Amino acid sequence: MGTGPVSTTRPGLHAAPEYDDIQGLVRYGHGHLSDSCFLLLQIQQADAARQWLEAAPVTSAATSESPPDFALQVAFSAPGLIALGVPESVIAEFDLPWQQGMSGNSGRSRRLGDVGASDPTHWDWGGESATAPHVLLLLYSQRGRLAEFQASLQDEVFDTAFLLVGDALTASAGGMREHFAFVDGISQPAPDWEQKLDPVSERDYRHQMALGELLLGYANEYGQYTARPLVDASHDPAATVLPPAAESPHYRDLGRNGSYLVLRQLEQNPHLFWSTLNHLAQGDEQRRDELAAAMVGRQRDGTPLEPFDQQGNTPPDSRQRANDFTFNGDPLGQVCPLGAHIRRANPRTGDFPPGANTLLKRLLRQLGFPRRHPGEDLIASTRFHRILRRGRVYGDVLSPEAALAGTDNTPRGLHFICLGTDLARQFEFVQNAWIASAHFAGLGGESDPLLGTREPLPGGEANDSFSLPREGCPAHRVSGLPRFVTLRGGGYFFLPGLRALRYLCTRRDGENH
Amino acid sequence: MTDQSTVTLFARIAPAKLDALRTLLATMTAAPGLADPHNAVIPFYQFQQIHMARFTILEALTNDDMRLHGRAPRPWPPTLAFVADIDGPVDVFLAELCIRCDAGLRQIFSHCLGFRSTHPHLLQWLHEHLEPAQATYTNWRGRTVLQVRQEQTLSATIRQALPDLMQQPANRNPNALRQQLRAHIEALQNNGEIELSAPQAAPIGRVLRRWLHAIGIPLLLLALLPIALIVAIPWLIWLRYLERSDPENTERPSADHLDRLVAQEDLNVTNHFNVFGQVKPGLFRRLTIRALLCLLNYAAQHIYHRGYLTRIQTIHFARWVLMDKGRRVYFASNYDGSAESYMDDFINKVAWGLNLVFSNGIGYPRTRFLILGGAEYEQRYKATLRRNQLPSECWYKAYPGLTAVELARNARIRDGLFARHLSQRALRQWAQDL
């Protein structure tokens, strides 16, 4: 067991990714499978669990001639792998946040903004060990066939092996809109499947992302291999099913083709959202929609407020326009507010502020010069903090008018799911330093306009504003925003490669079950 | 202008009293590691000149890393560090500290070797335990605690007045807005509701000394250039040899150690950071780190004292102290944001700067030519840093909730409000800051 020497990669030297060893969700959102439900399971009988998991029809990322009618993905929490009998020495090599769990300590909750009503003690599931899932099953089916699929999976072995934690989390692809009626899921990093990218030389903002940011066992944006469990097959014969580690081939790579999966059940309150905006706009529908668009950073149809691409042109194609832009032309947030949700979630910055295009300019930049305006260069290097989102909405999506009426108050929200290889540097960083931070990009007293907890800051100052910077006069500031989104549960899971899944299901000698 | 000073005071702890000292320092906190400003031992709130201060117990947790180099580690008895960033000179501060906190100081330092609570000369004892920092960084030289607080009140007052003022369309014009605001603030000043003290003028002698230093050091280096060029080649060869052969740390920090650190993080917008590590063995590394800290100190004194240290704008104060005859280095800083974003910011923006100094420390990831590599090995760098990091026992900040970026904005708001003349562009920028 060890981490081996750090290697720097050269592009173009890598074999094609082993799609048949990668779970399908990594490559596809299963958008054509409209129905889905997520089962949170605890293992009550390890032998049966291993038996069921070995035989489970887990969907791979390999393409087939016709898209499948069903898809099944499986992921594990740290207590789950312990319950399966995976040796502790192996578990200790996984990413530490995964080992500790999303609700594992108060420092983490503080950083993630899981405080107040979103505090883990209030969660429906995952907040304490009694409700902590061991296994996460993600089921997807064509419309109307989910029950059939679920019944086929929940056989006798399943019932012996697992206990359900709470109700299944049902969700739908639900069209493109989330519950505040905005088109969602537009901005995604594009994994560099062919591994042709030399990340270190492509330092401007780009959609393309080193494969090692999504899958363990491949080079990441630093050109390095993220730490993960490497197993010595001479001590652990079960590991012979695993592929060799790219940077130290005498070890077997348990991480390869696997990813960490973050699941957060975000309950949204569209009635509160639209009635608050309506109140702030004094009932004026146009002003209300403008304010909502400023908070999100897009129109409801997904058109970004930011009109420019990297070169300062307006792309003609509206689909392209939805994602082909940066904020370089609007450093002060006078077009798209600095604190707008899409700007916090993805600031689209390169490694250097715009204009550092010669060696000399870069050298000066390294030394901190020039300084063109206050706040410049506070947020840089977005490429190290990308996440691939795979979430699904639950509950019916209401129009703003229907939400305003406030007659339908059934719980609804988003099962937020994202994938990555380094929880602290990717998901937790985005959530902490960008979404929840009251000081993002030099702002003060405001966190994400949609997701913010509005809990006062240490020291007691209010943290419930949203500001819209304007040219030549003070920012327009709205205050007293309530909390629109509450976390109902969450967890960190490991989504293994398919060979790794077989390894994890190995029965080990010396166990008493 | 009032200069800021750094207090770095070290005292060895009596081994039998280590736990008792930890317990005592914990009584001064309101949350893990976070000082209660009104605590009875050292009531920090009474000190107008303290920006930030901390007590840290320096333990050599990674002392055995010396074995990587095939050498036996040197013993390191646990040592109490008192670090403070203050306005004005150190001796005045220490005198005031002794006057106000005589009993508390005696209580704390009676856990240290060579001090009894009845010691006849407390102030002298404190002076004897000061150690100079080889390099210090101040985010904004001349900005006092008083100024920070007054400017924060000013900004908050302006912010309160803005919604009403902006109802009048005429105030969309920044010039009109500025006149209105100035009249409003001046009225409050006349009533004594807002106080804005004028900065103290810097004595001419100090200004001259600073200029002489700013020019003199480069001139001296220029004069030494021929020697430096002769030394450079063997130095570089030796450096490259060491860089290829120095062992790296491959250990991750333990979960328990990380938990101790994380327990006291993010309780305030500003966090505190202690790193206590060993310099690699041999005269070469000891001299190299000393020279580089000199260079760093020069840059911090003469270039980086207006809100940023190269590309980093989130550090309030930092200092580097060589200890144990140059064999160990203690780094203590105060920065805005979480530890993870602090580490990422540094790796992505100034890996070369980290490498210059810290690559002379044991276990640091492999560098090339002192600036390349190193911190760019992101995970190894973080592991090494975290392993050598120590929690503070008790940390105080005079202005909770305020970031360095906000302090700079508050100062710009004040300067713009009272400036005699502003260009149209400056006027618009000023209005945008409000």
XYZ file of C-alpha atoms in Angstrom, chain A residues 164-494:
331
model
C -34.074 0.768 3.440
C -33.226 4.028 5.179
C -36.363 6.152 4.961
C -38.303 6.417 1.740
C -36.795 6.076 -1.687
C -35.834 9.444 -3.138
C -37.891 9.621 -6.284
C -37.006 12.087 -8.973
C -37.612 12.819 -12.599
C -35.580 14.225 -15.426
C -38.510 16.659 -15.353
C -37.609 18.686 -18.406
C -34.873 21.239 -18.055
C -36.242 23.479 -15.342
C -35.545 23.537 -11.661
C -38.085 24.698 -9.088
C -37.367 28.394 -9.299
C -38.446 27.966 -12.944
C -35.008 28.473 -14.464
C -33.461 26.235 -17.098
C -30.725 24.381 -15.224
C -27.761 22.164 -15.975
C -26.363 24.267 -18.827
C -22.803 24.657 -17.668
C -20.899 21.409 -17.400
C -17.196 20.707 -17.720
C -16.341 18.526 -20.704
C -14.194 15.597 -19.533
C -11.185 15.056 -21.758
C -11.956 11.392 -22.453
C -9.247 11.063 -25.079
C -6.646 12.552 -22.704
C -5.210 14.819 -25.342
C -5.312 17.916 -23.188
C -2.133 19.229 -21.608
C -3.859 20.952 -18.680
C -0.817 22.864 -17.513
C -0.432 24.693 -20.840
C -4.138 25.517 -21.306
C -4.517 28.093 -18.596
C -7.420 30.200 -19.847
C -10.934 29.285 -18.832
C -12.130 26.281 -20.813
C -14.919 23.736 -20.690
C -12.538 20.875 -21.190
C -11.409 19.248 -17.952
C -8.630 16.744 -17.315
C -10.108 13.263 -16.933
C -8.394 12.894 -13.561
C -10.755 15.514 -12.129
C -13.659 13.157 -12.829
C -12.160 9.688 -12.566
C -9.496 8.370 -10.224
C -6.504 6.741 -11.860
C -6.032 9.395 -14.537
C -3.985 12.596 -14.541
C -5.761 15.579 -12.984
C -5.498 19.303 -13.745
C -2.114 19.395 -12.014
C -0.907 16.624 -14.325
C -0.809 14.309 -11.300
C -2.635 11.292 -9.956
C -4.993 12.018 -7.091
C -4.266 9.826 -4.057
C -6.473 6.730 -3.819
C -6.213 3.185 -2.487
C -3.506 1.241 -4.278
C -3.405 -2.408 -3.277
C -0.497 -4.826 -3.309
C -1.878 -7.972 -4.968
C 0.845 -10.128 -3.447
C -0.666 -9.454 -0.018
C -4.268 -9.308 -1.147
C -4.958 -11.850 -3.916
C -8.471 -10.502 -4.435
C -6.854 -7.413 -5.914
C -5.764 -9.265 -9.052
C -9.098 -8.296 -10.645
C -8.035 -4.643 -10.413
C -6.094 -2.825 -13.128
C -2.504 -1.758 -12.403
C -1.994 1.809 -11.213
C -0.884 4.107 -14.019
C 1.965 5.713 -12.086
C 3.115 2.680 -10.086
C 2.200 -0.472 -12.043
C 3.287 -2.882 -9.308
C 0.231 -1.776 -7.330
C -3.369 -2.505 -8.226
C -5.601 0.544 -8.520
C -8.847 0.326 -6.558
C -9.728 3.872 -7.521
C -9.314 3.611 -11.272
C -12.491 4.422 -13.186
C -14.180 5.352 -9.926
C -15.338 8.722 -8.675
C -16.707 10.324 -5.536
C -20.406 11.103 -5.660
C -21.931 13.891 -3.591
C -25.668 13.663 -2.924
C -27.558 16.526 -1.294
C -31.310 16.698 -0.998
C -32.036 20.402 -1.406
C -35.620 21.279 -0.594
C -36.698 24.418 -2.417
C -39.440 26.828 -1.488
C -40.619 28.420 -4.752
C -43.548 30.159 -3.064
C -41.200 31.987 -0.709
C -38.789 32.731 -3.538
C -41.341 34.327 -5.848
C -43.335 36.071 -3.129
C -40.124 37.607 -1.743
C -39.146 38.849 -5.187
C -42.661 40.045 -5.831
C -42.551 42.024 -2.625
C -39.131 43.517 -3.457
C -40.403 44.476 -6.910
C -43.567 45.935 -5.395
C -45.680 43.694 -7.564
C -44.122 44.805 -10.844
C -43.765 41.622 -12.885
C -40.972 42.889 -15.100
C -38.877 44.147 -12.198
C -39.513 40.887 -10.370
C -38.214 38.859 -13.284
C -35.216 41.153 -13.710
C -34.285 40.720 -10.071
C -34.684 36.947 -10.323
C -32.502 36.909 -13.440
C -29.859 38.993 -11.671
C -29.810 36.542 -8.769
C -29.345 33.594 -11.066
C -27.233 35.344 -13.697
C -29.448 34.026 -16.469
C -32.883 34.653 -17.888
C -35.366 31.948 -17.083
C -34.819 30.376 -20.511
C -31.130 30.027 -19.683
C -29.807 32.989 -21.666
C -26.896 34.376 -19.664
C -26.896 38.049 -18.724
C -23.282 38.097 -19.797
C -23.294 38.743 -23.539
C -19.646 38.203 -24.396
C -17.523 35.202 -25.264
C -13.806 34.977 -24.471
C -12.929 37.256 -27.384
C -15.538 39.830 -26.486
C -17.909 38.834 -29.312
C -21.517 37.837 -29.004
C -21.916 34.289 -30.319
C -24.711 34.145 -32.871
C -25.990 30.690 -31.951
C -28.213 30.871 -28.895
C -27.318 27.371 -27.730
C -23.661 28.267 -27.888
C -24.380 31.526 -26.184
C -25.829 29.773 -23.166
C -22.427 28.464 -22.142
C -19.769 30.172 -24.308
C -18.983 33.193 -22.223
C -16.727 34.402 -19.475
C -17.013 37.335 -17.107
C -13.767 38.886 -18.364
C -15.603 41.781 -19.978
C -17.525 42.524 -16.773
C -15.004 42.376 -13.919
C -17.090 44.587 -11.615
C -20.330 42.682 -12.098
C -22.269 45.543 -13.635
C -23.851 43.277 -16.238
C -24.020 40.033 -14.284
C -23.775 40.740 -10.533
C -20.620 39.431 -8.835
C -22.759 37.461 -6.416
C -25.110 35.924 -9.012
C -25.538 32.191 -8.597
C -23.862 31.193 -11.872
C -20.917 33.452 -11.116
C -20.383 31.940 -7.690
C -20.837 28.384 -8.894
C -18.472 28.855 -11.828
C -16.524 32.129 -11.951
C -15.038 31.142 -15.323
C -11.633 32.592 -14.503
C -8.341 31.494 -16.009
C -5.114 31.068 -14.078
C -4.278 34.710 -14.743
C -6.554 37.738 -15.044
C -7.314 38.646 -18.671
C -4.558 40.350 -20.613
C -1.596 38.348 -19.337
C -0.797 37.122 -22.830
C 2.960 37.606 -23.058
C 5.728 36.089 -20.993
C 6.666 39.456 -19.523
C 3.079 40.238 -18.560
C 2.748 36.840 -16.927
C 5.956 37.398 -15.023
C 4.701 40.742 -13.755
C 1.376 39.097 -12.888
C 3.198 36.514 -10.808
C 4.614 39.412 -8.821
C 1.172 40.976 -8.412
C 1.309 43.698 -11.081
C -0.431 45.578 -12.555
C -3.416 46.283 -10.347
C -6.106 47.710 -12.539
C -9.023 47.839 -10.159
C -9.758 46.773 -6.586
C -10.825 43.176 -6.278
C -9.057 42.090 -9.444
C -7.525 38.603 -9.298
C -9.314 37.598 -6.104
C -10.847 34.564 -7.811
C -8.557 32.669 -10.156
C -7.903 29.198 -11.543
C -11.462 27.925 -11.848
C -10.162 24.784 -13.539
C -9.165 23.226 -10.206
C -12.669 23.554 -8.826
C -14.973 22.005 -11.403
C -17.687 19.460 -10.679
C -19.777 17.363 -13.052
C -23.430 17.611 -12.039
C -25.863 14.735 -12.326
C -28.745 15.965 -10.153
C -32.462 15.489 -10.689
C -35.461 17.482 -9.538
C -38.205 15.985 -7.399
C -41.777 17.203 -7.166
C -43.702 19.081 -9.870
C -42.147 22.262 -11.200
C -44.484 25.236 -10.801
C -44.587 28.376 -12.891
C -43.812 31.596 -10.974
C -47.507 32.431 -11.012
C -48.522 29.059 -9.602
C -45.768 29.298 -7.003
C -46.974 32.760 -6.026
C -50.468 31.449 -5.489
C -48.981 29.214 -2.827
C -51.691 26.547 -3.008
C -49.387 23.603 -3.745
C -46.983 23.160 -0.877
C -45.891 19.565 -1.423
C -42.157 19.130 -0.764
C -40.084 19.694 -3.870
C -36.502 20.367 -4.659
C -33.346 19.029 -6.183
C -31.451 15.852 -5.522
C -28.134 17.530 -6.175
C -25.539 15.041 -7.374
C -22.017 15.796 -8.476
C -18.930 13.764 -9.272
C -15.243 14.446 -8.700
C -12.002 12.931 -7.485
C -11.041 15.329 -4.694
C -13.973 16.267 -2.471
C -12.134 19.033 -0.614
C -10.709 20.727 -3.693
C -13.811 20.367 -5.862
C -17.257 20.124 -4.242
C -16.312 21.466 -0.798
C -14.282 24.323 -2.237
C -17.097 25.429 -4.555
C -19.632 25.160 -1.761
C -17.457 26.888 0.855
C -15.310 29.498 -0.859
C -17.743 30.449 -3.610
C -21.378 29.555 -2.837
C -21.559 30.013 0.934
C -18.837 32.630 1.395
C -20.031 36.011 2.612
C -16.887 37.545 1.124
C -16.792 36.015 -2.345
C -14.979 38.271 -4.847
C -14.735 41.087 -2.315
C -18.455 41.192 -1.491
C -19.664 41.469 2.087
C -22.726 40.313 3.975
C -24.169 38.192 1.203
C -23.936 34.526 0.263
C -25.449 32.751 -2.721
C -28.786 34.454 -3.517
C -30.512 31.093 -4.074
C -28.693 28.754 -1.689
C -27.580 31.101 1.098
C -28.454 30.158 4.664
C -28.825 33.835 5.732
C -27.426 32.875 9.138
C -25.649 35.886 10.687
C -21.873 35.949 10.419
C -19.536 35.309 13.323
C -19.526 38.670 15.034
C -23.240 39.024 14.468
C -23.455 40.953 11.182
C -26.338 40.196 8.860
C -25.675 37.976 5.870
C -28.939 38.264 3.959
C -28.267 40.783 1.186
C -27.797 40.660 -2.519
C -26.114 43.499 -4.375
C -26.317 44.565 -7.992
C -23.280 46.675 -8.890
C -24.025 49.616 -11.158
C -21.872 51.835 -13.337
C -20.966 55.091 -11.664
C -23.155 54.819 -8.573
C -23.496 52.629 -5.484
C -24.655 49.060 -5.917
C -28.372 48.465 -5.620
C -28.704 46.330 -2.496
C -31.641 44.201 -1.431
C -31.607 42.961 2.161
C -33.573 40.742 4.467
C -33.681 37.795 2.073
C -35.072 34.643 3.709
C -33.731 31.141 3.201
C -35.143 29.636 -0.004
C -33.397 26.269 0.160
C -33.018 23.835 3.056
C -30.839 20.761 3.118
C -32.836 17.644 4.049
C -30.057 15.076 3.862
C -26.741 14.355 2.247
C -23.788 12.059 1.966
C -20.475 11.332 0.305
C -20.258 8.117 -1.714
C -17.658 6.269 -3.734
